[in-house]
PDB file of C-alpha atoms in Angstrom:
ATOM      1  CA  MET A 225      89.171  79.838 175.940  1.00  0.00           C
ATOM      2  CA  ASN A 226      88.829  76.580 177.879  1.00  0.00           C
ATOM      3  CA  ASN A 227      88.267  73.235 176.187  1.00  0.00           C
ATOM      4  CA  SER A 228      84.650  72.856 177.354  1.00  0.00           C
ATOM      5  CA  ARG A 229      83.744  76.268 175.986  1.00  0.00           C
ATOM      6  CA  PHE A 230      85.474  75.480 172.674  1.00  0.00           C
ATOM      7  CA  SER A 231      83.712  72.108 172.431  1.00  0.00           C
ATOM      8  CA  SER A 232      80.344  73.748 173.086  1.00  0.00           C
ATOM      9  CA  LEU A 233      80.877  76.341 170.350  1.00  0.00           C
ATOM     10  CA  LYS A 234      82.085  73.624 167.955  1.00  0.00           C
ATOM     11  CA  SER A 235      78.986  71.549 168.674  1.00  0.00           C
ATOM     12  CA  GLN A 236      76.695  74.545 168.097  1.00  0.00           C
ATOM     13  CA  PHE A 237      78.471  75.321 164.824  1.00  0.00           C
ATOM     14  CA  LYS A 238      77.983  71.735 163.621  1.00  0.00           C
ATOM     15  CA  LYS A 239      74.291  71.785 164.538  1.00  0.00           C
ATOM     16  CA  GLN A 240      73.802  75.126 162.780  1.00  0.00           C
ATOM     17  CA  THR A 241      75.642  73.862 159.695  1.00  0.00           C
ATOM     18  CA  LEU A 242      73.509  70.713 159.527  1.00  0.00           C
ATOM     19  CA  TRP A 243      70.373  72.789 159.953  1.00  0.00           C
ATOM     20  CA  ASP A 244      71.482  75.145 157.158  1.00  0.00           C
ATOM     21  CA  TYR A 245      72.044  72.264 154.751  1.00  0.00           C
ATOM     22  CA  PHE A 246      68.667  70.818 155.706  1.00  0.00           C
ATOM     23  CA  LEU A 247      67.045  74.168 154.838  1.00  0.00           C
ATOM     24  CA  ILE A 248      68.939  74.253 151.543  1.00  0.00           C
ATOM     25  CA  SER A 249      67.674  70.761 150.704  1.00  0.00           C
ATOM     26  CA  VAL A 250      64.050  71.590 151.533  1.00  0.00           C
ATOM     27  CA  GLY A 251      64.282  74.934 149.755  1.00  0.00           C
ATOM     28  CA  THR A 252      65.697  73.513 146.532  1.00  0.00           C
ATOM     29  CA  MET A 253      63.094  70.744 146.564  1.00  0.00           C
ATOM     30  CA  LEU A 254      60.306  73.325 146.796  1.00  0.00           C
ATOM     31  CA  LEU A 255      61.893  75.388 144.019  1.00  0.00           C
ATOM     32  CA  ALA A 256      62.264  72.338 141.794  1.00  0.00           C
ATOM     33  CA  TYR A 257      58.616  71.363 142.301  1.00  0.00           C
ATOM     34  CA  ALA A 258      57.470  74.898 141.427  1.00  0.00           C
ATOM     35  CA  ILE A 259      59.525  74.811 138.222  1.00  0.00           C
ATOM     36  CA  ILE A 260      58.359  71.378 137.088  1.00  0.00           C
ATOM     37  CA  ALA A 261      54.762  71.258 138.357  1.00  0.00           C
ATOM     38  CA  PHE A 262      53.722  74.847 137.694  1.00  0.00           C
ATOM     39  CA  TRP A 263      55.962  76.889 135.422  1.00  0.00           C
ATOM     40  CA  ALA A 264      57.288  74.344 132.940  1.00  0.00           C
ATOM     41  CA  GLN A 265      53.803  72.919 132.337  1.00  0.00           C
ATOM     42  CA  TRP A 266      52.592  76.293 131.044  1.00  0.00           C
ATOM     43  CA  GLY A 267      55.762  77.633 129.458  1.00  0.00           C
ATOM     44  CA  LEU A 268      56.237  80.320 132.123  1.00  0.00           C
ATOM     45  CA  VAL A 269      59.844  81.520 131.834  1.00  0.00           C
ATOM     46  CA  THR A 270      60.669  83.426 135.016  1.00  0.00           C
ATOM     47  CA  GLY A 271      64.384  83.934 134.389  1.00  0.00           C
ATOM     48  CA  GLY A 272      67.377  82.027 135.681  1.00  0.00           C
ATOM     49  CA  LEU A 273      68.937  78.907 134.240  1.00  0.00           C
ATOM     50  CA  SER A 274      65.725  77.034 134.964  1.00  0.00           C
ATOM     51  CA  GLY A 275      63.862  79.412 132.667  1.00  0.00           C
ATOM     52  CA  LEU A 276      66.461  78.822 129.984  1.00  0.00           C
ATOM     53  CA  ALA A 277      66.107  75.088 130.578  1.00  0.00           C
ATOM     54  CA  ILE A 278      62.340  75.339 129.978  1.00  0.00           C
ATOM     55  CA  ILE A 279      63.038  76.996 126.611  1.00  0.00           C
ATOM     56  CA  ILE A 280      65.609  74.335 125.663  1.00  0.00           C
ATOM     57  CA  GLU A 281      63.224  71.549 126.673  1.00  0.00           C
ATOM     58  CA  ASP A 282      60.525  73.006 124.408  1.00  0.00           C
ATOM     59  CA  PHE A 283      62.925  73.291 121.459  1.00  0.00           C
ATOM     60  CA  SER A 284      64.260  69.772 121.963  1.00  0.00           C
ATOM     61  CA  ASP A 285      60.748  68.315 122.112  1.00  0.00           C
ATOM     62  CA  GLU A 286      59.956  69.919 118.759  1.00  0.00           C
ATOM     63  CA  LEU A 287      63.102  68.300 117.332  1.00  0.00           C
ATOM     64  CA  GLY A 288      62.105  64.944 118.792  1.00  0.00           C
ATOM     65  CA  VAL A 289      65.021  64.781 121.232  1.00  0.00           C
ATOM     66  CA  HIS A 290      63.830  65.412 124.782  1.00  0.00           C
ATOM     67  CA  VAL A 291      66.342  67.340 126.923  1.00  0.00           C
ATOM     68  CA  PRO A 292      65.031  67.403 130.515  1.00  0.00           C
ATOM     69  CA  ILE A 293      65.246  70.512 132.644  1.00  0.00           C
ATOM     70  CA  TRP A 294      67.479  68.857 135.218  1.00  0.00           C
ATOM     71  CA  PHE A 295      70.078  67.974 132.585  1.00  0.00           C
ATOM     72  CA  THR A 296      70.237  71.526 131.203  1.00  0.00           C
ATOM     73  CA  ASN A 297      70.648  72.894 134.735  1.00  0.00           C
ATOM     74  CA  PHE A 298      73.494  70.498 135.344  1.00  0.00           C
ATOM     75  CA  ALA A 299      75.197  71.170 132.011  1.00  0.00           C
ATOM     76  CA  LEU A 300      75.049  74.944 132.437  1.00  0.00           C
ATOM     77  CA  ASN A 301      75.823  75.104 136.150  1.00  0.00           C
ATOM     78  CA  VAL A 302      79.005  73.021 136.043  1.00  0.00           C
ATOM     79  CA  PRO A 303      81.074  75.485 133.946  1.00  0.00           C
ATOM     80  CA  LEU A 304      79.680  78.404 135.964  1.00  0.00           C
ATOM     81  CA  LEU A 305      80.760  76.733 139.201  1.00  0.00           C
ATOM     82  CA  VAL A 306      84.224  76.019 137.805  1.00  0.00           C
ATOM     83  CA  ILE A 307      84.647  79.674 136.832  1.00  0.00           C
ATOM     84  CA  GLY A 308      83.001  80.878 140.034  1.00  0.00           C
ATOM     85  CA  TYR A 309      85.481  79.012 142.242  1.00  0.00           C
ATOM     86  CA  ARG A 310      87.837  81.979 142.104  1.00  0.00           C
ATOM     87  CA  VAL A 311      85.091  84.575 142.207  1.00  0.00           C
ATOM     88  CA  ILE A 312      83.076  83.989 145.369  1.00  0.00           C
ATOM     89  CA  PRO A 313      84.098  83.267 149.016  1.00  0.00           C
ATOM     90  CA  VAL A 314      84.796  79.634 149.913  1.00  0.00           C
ATOM     91  CA  ARG A 315      81.986  79.196 152.476  1.00  0.00           C
ATOM     92  CA  TYR A 316      79.487  80.791 150.129  1.00  0.00           C
ATOM     93  CA  PHE A 317      80.834  78.746 147.205  1.00  0.00           C
ATOM     94  CA  VAL A 318      80.576  75.368 148.996  1.00  0.00           C
ATOM     95  CA  ARG A 319      76.941  75.982 149.887  1.00  0.00           C
ATOM     96  CA  THR A 320      76.203  77.199 146.371  1.00  0.00           C
ATOM     97  CA  VAL A 321      77.723  74.026 144.892  1.00  0.00           C
ATOM     98  CA  TYR A 322      75.587  71.900 147.194  1.00  0.00           C
ATOM     99  CA  ALA A 323      72.417  73.911 146.447  1.00  0.00           C
ATOM    100  CA  SER A 324      72.914  73.892 142.684  1.00  0.00           C
ATOM    101  CA  MET A 325      73.689  70.170 142.536  1.00  0.00           C
ATOM    102  CA  PHE A 326      70.853  69.279 144.885  1.00  0.00           C
ATOM    103  CA  LEU A 327      68.551  71.355 142.676  1.00  0.00           C
ATOM    104  CA  VAL A 328      69.563  69.168 139.712  1.00  0.00           C
ATOM    105  CA  PHE A 329      68.621  66.091 141.743  1.00  0.00           C
ATOM    106  CA  ALA A 330      65.388  67.719 142.945  1.00  0.00           C
ATOM    107  CA  LEU A 331      64.381  68.647 139.389  1.00  0.00           C
ATOM    108  CA  TRP A 332      64.825  65.023 138.386  1.00  0.00           C
ATOM    109  CA  VAL A 333      62.737  63.818 141.353  1.00  0.00           C
ATOM    110  CA  ALA A 334      60.039  66.436 140.716  1.00  0.00           C
ATOM    111  CA  GLU A 335      59.350  64.944 137.288  1.00  0.00           C
ATOM    112  CA  PHE A 336      57.897  61.877 139.040  1.00  0.00           C
ATOM    113  CA  LEU A 337      55.692  63.835 141.454  1.00  0.00           C
ATOM    114  CA  PRO A 338      51.979  64.506 140.792  1.00  0.00           C
ATOM    115  CA  VAL A 339      51.161  67.718 138.929  1.00  0.00           C
ATOM    116  CA  PRO A 340      48.155  69.779 140.127  1.00  0.00           C
ATOM    117  CA  ASP A 341      45.347  70.460 137.663  1.00  0.00           C
ATOM    118  CA  ALA A 342      45.584  74.260 137.488  1.00  0.00           C
ATOM    119  CA  ASP A 343      45.082  76.996 134.916  1.00  0.00           C
ATOM    120  CA  MET A 344      47.814  79.447 133.903  1.00  0.00           C
ATOM    121  CA  LEU A 345      46.930  82.058 136.529  1.00  0.00           C
ATOM    122  CA  LEU A 346      46.966  79.548 139.389  1.00  0.00           C
ATOM    123  CA  ALA A 347      50.190  78.084 138.042  1.00  0.00           C
ATOM    124  CA  SER A 348      51.899  81.487 138.005  1.00  0.00           C
ATOM    125  CA  VAL A 349      50.676  82.492 141.467  1.00  0.00           C
ATOM    126  CA  PHE A 350      51.155  79.227 143.321  1.00  0.00           C
ATOM    127  CA  GLY A 351      54.378  78.537 141.456  1.00  0.00           C
ATOM    128  CA  GLY A 352      55.572  81.906 142.746  1.00  0.00           C
ATOM    129  CA  VAL A 353      54.497  81.046 146.292  1.00  0.00           C
ATOM    130  CA  VAL A 354      56.220  77.641 146.329  1.00  0.00           C
ATOM    131  CA  ALA A 355      59.360  78.938 144.578  1.00  0.00           C
ATOM    132  CA  GLY A 356      59.477  81.960 146.901  1.00  0.00           C
ATOM    133  CA  LEU A 357      59.325  79.711 149.952  1.00  0.00           C
ATOM    134  CA  GLY A 358      62.139  77.585 148.559  1.00  0.00           C
ATOM    135  CA  LEU A 359      64.391  80.480 147.558  1.00  0.00           C
ATOM    136  CA  GLY A 360      63.772  82.220 150.869  1.00  0.00           C
ATOM    137  CA  LEU A 361      64.956  79.160 152.787  1.00  0.00           C
ATOM    138  CA  VAL A 362      68.066  78.877 150.589  1.00  0.00           C
ATOM    139  CA  PHE A 363      68.925  82.582 150.830  1.00  0.00           C
ATOM    140  CA  ARG A 364      68.596  82.521 154.640  1.00  0.00           C
ATOM    141  CA  THR A 365      71.542  80.119 154.738  1.00  0.00           C
ATOM    142  CA  MET A 366      73.796  82.491 152.749  1.00  0.00           C
ATOM    143  CA  ALA A 367      73.649  80.292 149.652  1.00  0.00           C
ATOM    144  CA  THR A 368      72.156  80.458 146.169  1.00  0.00           C
ATOM    145  CA  THR A 369      71.159  77.830 143.637  1.00  0.00           C
ATOM    146  CA  GLY A 370      73.852  79.049 141.250  1.00  0.00           C
ATOM    147  CA  GLY A 371      72.346  79.776 137.853  1.00  0.00           C
ATOM    148  CA  SER A 372      71.822  83.370 136.807  1.00  0.00           C
ATOM    149  CA  THR A 373      72.969  84.720 140.186  1.00  0.00           C
ATOM    150  CA  LEU A 374      76.356  83.080 139.777  1.00  0.00           C
ATOM    151  CA  ALA A 375      76.497  84.079 136.111  1.00  0.00           C
ATOM    152  CA  ALA A 376      75.802  87.703 137.046  1.00  0.00           C
ATOM    153  CA  GLU A 377      78.513  87.593 139.719  1.00  0.00           C
ATOM    154  CA  ILE A 378      81.044  86.331 137.163  1.00  0.00           C
ATOM    155  CA  LEU A 379      79.993  88.865 134.511  1.00  0.00           C
ATOM    156  CA  LYS A 380      80.216  91.722 136.977  1.00  0.00           C
ATOM    157  CA  ARG A 381      83.710  90.809 138.188  1.00  0.00           C
ATOM    158  CA  LYS A 382      85.077  90.049 134.720  1.00  0.00           C
ATOM    159  CA  PHE A 383      83.371  92.533 132.391  1.00  0.00           C
ATOM    160  CA  PHE A 384      81.041  94.963 134.174  1.00  0.00           C
ATOM    161  CA  LYS A 385      82.899  96.102 137.289  1.00  0.00           C
ATOM    162  CA  HIS A 386      81.284  99.543 137.084  1.00  0.00           C
ATOM    163  CA  LEU A 387      77.762  98.086 137.425  1.00  0.00           C
ATOM    164  CA  SER A 388      76.056  96.776 140.539  1.00  0.00           C
ATOM    165  CA  LEU A 389      75.365  93.049 140.901  1.00  0.00           C
ATOM    166  CA  ALA A 390      71.618  93.761 140.990  1.00  0.00           C
ATOM    167  CA  THR A 391      71.828  95.553 137.631  1.00  0.00           C
ATOM    168  CA  VAL A 392      73.772  92.733 135.965  1.00  0.00           C
ATOM    169  CA  LEU A 393      71.437  90.097 137.428  1.00  0.00           C
ATOM    170  CA  PHE A 394      68.412  92.043 136.216  1.00  0.00           C
ATOM    171  CA  ALA A 395      69.908  92.206 132.708  1.00  0.00           C
ATOM    172  CA  VAL A 396      70.626  88.455 132.664  1.00  0.00           C
ATOM    173  CA  ASP A 397      67.160  87.456 133.896  1.00  0.00           C
ATOM    174  CA  THR A 398      65.424  89.971 131.624  1.00  0.00           C
ATOM    175  CA  THR A 399      67.253  88.526 128.617  1.00  0.00           C
ATOM    176  CA  ILE A 400      66.025  85.036 129.522  1.00  0.00           C
ATOM    177  CA  VAL A 401      62.458  86.282 130.072  1.00  0.00           C
ATOM    178  CA  VAL A 402      62.496  88.021 126.653  1.00  0.00           C
ATOM    179  CA  MET A 403      63.710  84.778 125.083  1.00  0.00           C
ATOM    180  CA  GLY A 404      60.783  83.050 126.742  1.00  0.00           C
ATOM    181  CA  MET A 405      58.415  85.627 125.265  1.00  0.00           C
ATOM    182  CA  LEU A 406      59.771  84.931 121.783  1.00  0.00           C
ATOM    183  CA  VAL A 407      59.208  81.191 122.273  1.00  0.00           C
ATOM    184  CA  PHE A 408      55.941  81.032 124.243  1.00  0.00           C
ATOM    185  CA  GLY A 409      54.354  84.393 123.416  1.00  0.00           C
ATOM    186  CA  PRO A 410      53.502  87.570 125.338  1.00  0.00           C
ATOM    187  CA  ILE A 411      50.526  86.115 127.256  1.00  0.00           C
ATOM    188  CA  ASN A 412      52.670  83.448 128.890  1.00  0.00           C
ATOM    189  CA  THR A 413      55.292  86.077 129.656  1.00  0.00           C
ATOM    190  CA  MET A 414      52.770  88.320 131.400  1.00  0.00           C
ATOM    191  CA  TYR A 415      51.725  85.423 133.603  1.00  0.00           C
ATOM    192  CA  ALA A 416      55.409  84.665 134.209  1.00  0.00           C
ATOM    193  CA  VAL A 417      55.913  88.232 135.449  1.00  0.00           C
ATOM    194  CA  ILE A 418      53.128  87.604 137.984  1.00  0.00           C
ATOM    195  CA  GLY A 419      55.040  84.530 139.137  1.00  0.00           C
ATOM    196  CA  ILE A 420      58.256  86.550 139.427  1.00  0.00           C
ATOM    197  CA  PHE A 421      56.506  89.211 141.518  1.00  0.00           C
ATOM    198  CA  VAL A 422      54.890  86.705 143.887  1.00  0.00           C
ATOM    199  CA  CYS A 423      58.137  84.750 144.202  1.00  0.00           C
ATOM    200  CA  SER A 424      60.153  87.862 145.096  1.00  0.00           C
ATOM    201  CA  LYS A 425      57.631  88.979 147.736  1.00  0.00           C
ATOM    202  CA  ILE A 426      57.451  85.560 149.386  1.00  0.00           C
ATOM    203  CA  SER A 427      61.228  85.052 149.397  1.00  0.00           C
ATOM    204  CA  ASP A 428      61.745  88.546 150.866  1.00  0.00           C
ATOM    205  CA  ALA A 429      59.250  87.755 153.616  1.00  0.00           C
ATOM    206  CA  ILE A 430      61.033  84.491 154.436  1.00  0.00           C
ATOM    207  CA  MET A 431      64.455  86.168 154.517  1.00  0.00           C
ATOM    208  CA  GLN A 432      63.409  89.235 156.500  1.00  0.00           C
ATOM    209  CA  GLY A 433      61.035  87.463 158.842  1.00  0.00           C
ATOM    210  CA  MET A 434      57.302  86.955 159.167  1.00  0.00           C
ATOM    211  CA  HIS A 435      56.993  88.413 162.667  1.00  0.00           C
ATOM    212  CA  PHE A 436      55.299  91.675 161.713  1.00  0.00           C
ATOM    213  CA  SER A 437      55.269  94.423 164.337  1.00  0.00           C
ATOM    214  CA  LYS A 438      54.537  98.129 164.550  1.00  0.00           C
ATOM    215  CA  ALA A 439      56.859 100.912 165.636  1.00  0.00           C
ATOM    216  CA  ALA A 440      55.172 103.933 167.201  1.00  0.00           C
ATOM    217  CA  PHE A 441      56.923 107.300 167.491  1.00  0.00           C
ATOM    218  CA  ILE A 442      55.068 109.376 170.085  1.00  0.00           C
ATOM    219  CA  ILE A 443      55.579 113.083 170.679  1.00  0.00           C
ATOM    220  CA  SER A 444      53.674 114.438 173.665  1.00  0.00           C
ATOM    221  CA  LYS A 445      53.986 116.833 176.586  1.00  0.00           C
ATOM    222  CA  ASP A 446      52.943 113.893 178.770  1.00  0.00           C
ATOM    223  CA  SER A 447      55.561 111.448 177.470  1.00  0.00           C
ATOM    224  CA  GLU A 448      56.560 110.294 180.960  1.00  0.00           C
ATOM    225  CA  ALA A 449      52.977 109.418 181.939  1.00  0.00           C
ATOM    226  CA  ILE A 450      52.441 107.704 178.594  1.00  0.00           C
ATOM    227  CA  SER A 451      55.588 105.565 178.909  1.00  0.00           C
ATOM    228  CA  GLU A 452      54.594 104.533 182.443  1.00  0.00           C
ATOM    229  CA  ALA A 453      51.083 103.586 181.285  1.00  0.00           C
ATOM    230  CA  ILE A 454      52.440 101.526 178.374  1.00  0.00           C
ATOM    231  CA  LEU A 455      54.791  99.680 180.722  1.00  0.00           C
ATOM    232  CA  ARG A 456      52.049  99.113 183.304  1.00  0.00           C
ATOM    233  CA  ASP A 457      49.130  98.197 181.026  1.00  0.00           C
ATOM    234  CA  MET A 458      50.937  96.517 178.123  1.00  0.00           C
ATOM    235  CA  ASN A 459      54.154  95.315 179.753  1.00  0.00           C
ATOM    236  CA  ARG A 460      56.064  97.026 176.927  1.00  0.00           C
ATOM    237  CA  GLY A 461      59.027  99.315 177.311  1.00  0.00           C
ATOM    238  CA  CYS A 462      59.719 102.570 175.477  1.00  0.00           C
ATOM    239  CA  THR A 463      62.875 104.373 174.470  1.00  0.00           C
ATOM    240  CA  ALA A 464      62.994 108.119 175.145  1.00  0.00           C
ATOM    241  CA  LEU A 465      64.680 110.118 172.394  1.00  0.00           C
ATOM    242  CA  ASP A 466      65.688 113.772 172.704  1.00  0.00           C
ATOM    243  CA  SER A 467      64.106 115.844 169.938  1.00  0.00           C
ATOM    244  CA  HIS A 468      63.634 119.496 169.063  1.00  0.00           C
ATOM    245  CA  GLY A 469      60.572 121.101 167.511  1.00  0.00           C
ATOM    246  CA  VAL A 470      61.624 123.226 164.540  1.00  0.00           C
ATOM    247  CA  PHE A 471      58.411 125.275 164.593  1.00  0.00           C
ATOM    248  CA  THR A 472      58.027 125.633 168.384  1.00  0.00           C
ATOM    249  CA  LYS A 473      61.777 125.976 169.026  1.00  0.00           C
ATOM    250  CA  THR A 474      61.392 123.897 172.186  1.00  0.00           C
ATOM    251  CA  PRO A 475      63.088 120.654 173.238  1.00  0.00           C
ATOM    252  CA  GLN A 476      60.807 117.679 173.722  1.00  0.00           C
ATOM    253  CA  THR A 477      60.899 113.943 174.352  1.00  0.00           C
ATOM    254  CA  MET A 478      59.902 111.482 171.650  1.00  0.00           C
ATOM    255  CA  LEU A 479      59.022 107.931 172.638  1.00  0.00           C
ATOM    256  CA  LEU A 480      59.832 104.942 170.476  1.00  0.00           C
ATOM    257  CA  CYS A 481      57.784 101.839 171.223  1.00  0.00           C
ATOM    258  CA  VAL A 482      57.675  98.605 169.212  1.00  0.00           C
ATOM    259  CA  VAL A 483      54.677  96.307 169.727  1.00  0.00           C
ATOM    260  CA  PRO A 484      53.082  93.349 167.934  1.00  0.00           C
ATOM    261  CA  ALA A 485      50.690  94.536 165.220  1.00  0.00           C
ATOM    262  CA  LYS A 486      47.623  93.372 167.142  1.00  0.00           C
ATOM    263  CA  GLN A 487      48.543  95.632 170.102  1.00  0.00           C
ATOM    264  CA  ILE A 488      48.863  98.915 168.209  1.00  0.00           C
ATOM    265  CA  ILE A 489      45.201  99.844 168.818  1.00  0.00           C
ATOM    266  CA  HIS A 490      45.666  99.367 172.562  1.00  0.00           C
ATOM    267  CA  LEU A 491      48.783 101.538 172.488  1.00  0.00           C
ATOM    268  CA  LYS A 492      46.999 104.379 170.664  1.00  0.00           C
ATOM    269  CA  ASP A 493      44.122 104.188 173.148  1.00  0.00           C
ATOM    270  CA  ILE A 494      46.589 104.660 176.008  1.00  0.00           C
ATOM    271  CA  VAL A 495      48.319 107.588 174.304  1.00  0.00           C
ATOM    272  CA  TYR A 496      45.165 109.521 173.448  1.00  0.00           C
ATOM    273  CA  SER A 497      43.529 108.838 176.806  1.00  0.00           C
ATOM    274  CA  LEU A 498      46.388 110.819 178.352  1.00  0.00           C
ATOM    275  CA  ASP A 499      47.011 113.409 175.643  1.00  0.00           C
ATOM    276  CA  GLU A 500      44.425 114.086 172.941  1.00  0.00           C
ATOM    277  CA  LYS A 501      46.918 116.272 171.058  1.00  0.00           C
ATOM    278  CA  ALA A 502      49.736 113.734 170.977  1.00  0.00           C
ATOM    279  CA  PHE A 503      51.545 113.330 167.649  1.00  0.00           C
ATOM    280  CA  VAL A 504      51.889 109.630 166.761  1.00  0.00           C
ATOM    281  CA  ILE A 505      53.652 108.047 163.796  1.00  0.00           C
ATOM    282  CA  VAL A 506      53.065 104.322 163.208  1.00  0.00           C
ATOM    283  CA  ALA A 507      55.446 102.416 160.931  1.00  0.00           C
ATOM    284  CA  ASP A 508      55.591  98.792 159.801  1.00  0.00           C
ATOM    285  CA  VAL A 509      58.402  96.679 161.219  1.00  0.00           C
ATOM    286  CA  ARG A 510      59.238  93.441 159.421  1.00  0.00           C
ATOM    287  CA  GLU A 511      61.179  91.769 162.217  1.00  0.00           C
ATOM    288  CA  VAL A 512      62.186  92.521 165.798  1.00  0.00           C
ATOM    289  CA  LEU A 513      64.889  90.739 167.771  1.00  0.00           C
ATOM    290  CA  GLY A 514      65.458  91.281 171.466  1.00  0.00           C
ATOM    291  CA  GLU A 515      63.729  91.260 174.836  1.00  0.00           C
ATOM    292  CA  GLY A 516      59.991  90.792 174.543  1.00  0.00           C
ATOM    293  CA  PHE A 517      60.290  89.454 170.988  1.00  0.00           C
ATOM    294  CA  LYS A 518      62.219  86.691 169.210  1.00  0.00           C
ATOM    295  CA  THR A 519      65.786  86.422 170.469  1.00  0.00           C
ATOM    296  CA  GLY A 520      68.905  86.537 168.334  1.00  0.00           C
ATOM    297  CA  LYS A 521      69.580  82.890 169.221  1.00  0.00           C
ATOM    298  CA  GLU A 522      66.142  81.871 167.933  1.00  0.00           C
ATOM    299  CA  GLU A 523      66.850  83.785 164.705  1.00  0.00           C
ATOM    300  CA  LYS A 524      69.891  81.603 164.070  1.00  0.00           C
TER     301      LYS A 524
END
């Protein structure tokens, strides 16, 4: 590999790394604001160390010694990070350290930001939206904010090797949510579950992509004419797949065509204008990379 090519790749890697850390910073700031401005105000414990910090803050206030959420996150994350140093890969660990420590800073900053005047339902829903956006941005960079995710990773490797990470993480977060129910009551917990649901859906959408498309599987005796019409009228290509009808015992061609969601009606019109008996299956596609859609380079 020549020097110019190596320098170009090195420059791209640096730019990507800087962009990743920028996303981590924005993501943790959004998460911190959701915790402070929405969930903590209403005692909505949604799991994680931040949920535990909300419980500790409530207890400390009753005792007359205020322990802020950012301090609890810091105090609990530090030992987890020390233990986790030998548990998770270096690149993943470095980003997790940055995300968890920046979250501590962001939680402190969020305490000085204005809090919206919302009821418990709005707080749970919009807290879930804002937190989901933040977590989605962090997860896209192959990092986490430490907390219960890191704790679950350590517990799995040290004590529960026979269980999946998802199972251990679910157990950890459920324990924290149950603790929140004992402190704040079942009503608050039910609203917290709404926040958890919204947060998970939004973060999944951010990680998997928001470019919704439709995949159409088309089985027809006129597959060649249909593929030509789709290419001509929609400027979309198709992939021909060899298939075999179990009932008819005859070989046939199945077309696979992926189009933006708004074009699926046009595609079905083309198909049924050429073959009224065509068999069409339409499936949701979360994200498409490649020619005619977002490129792999744009994804990075």
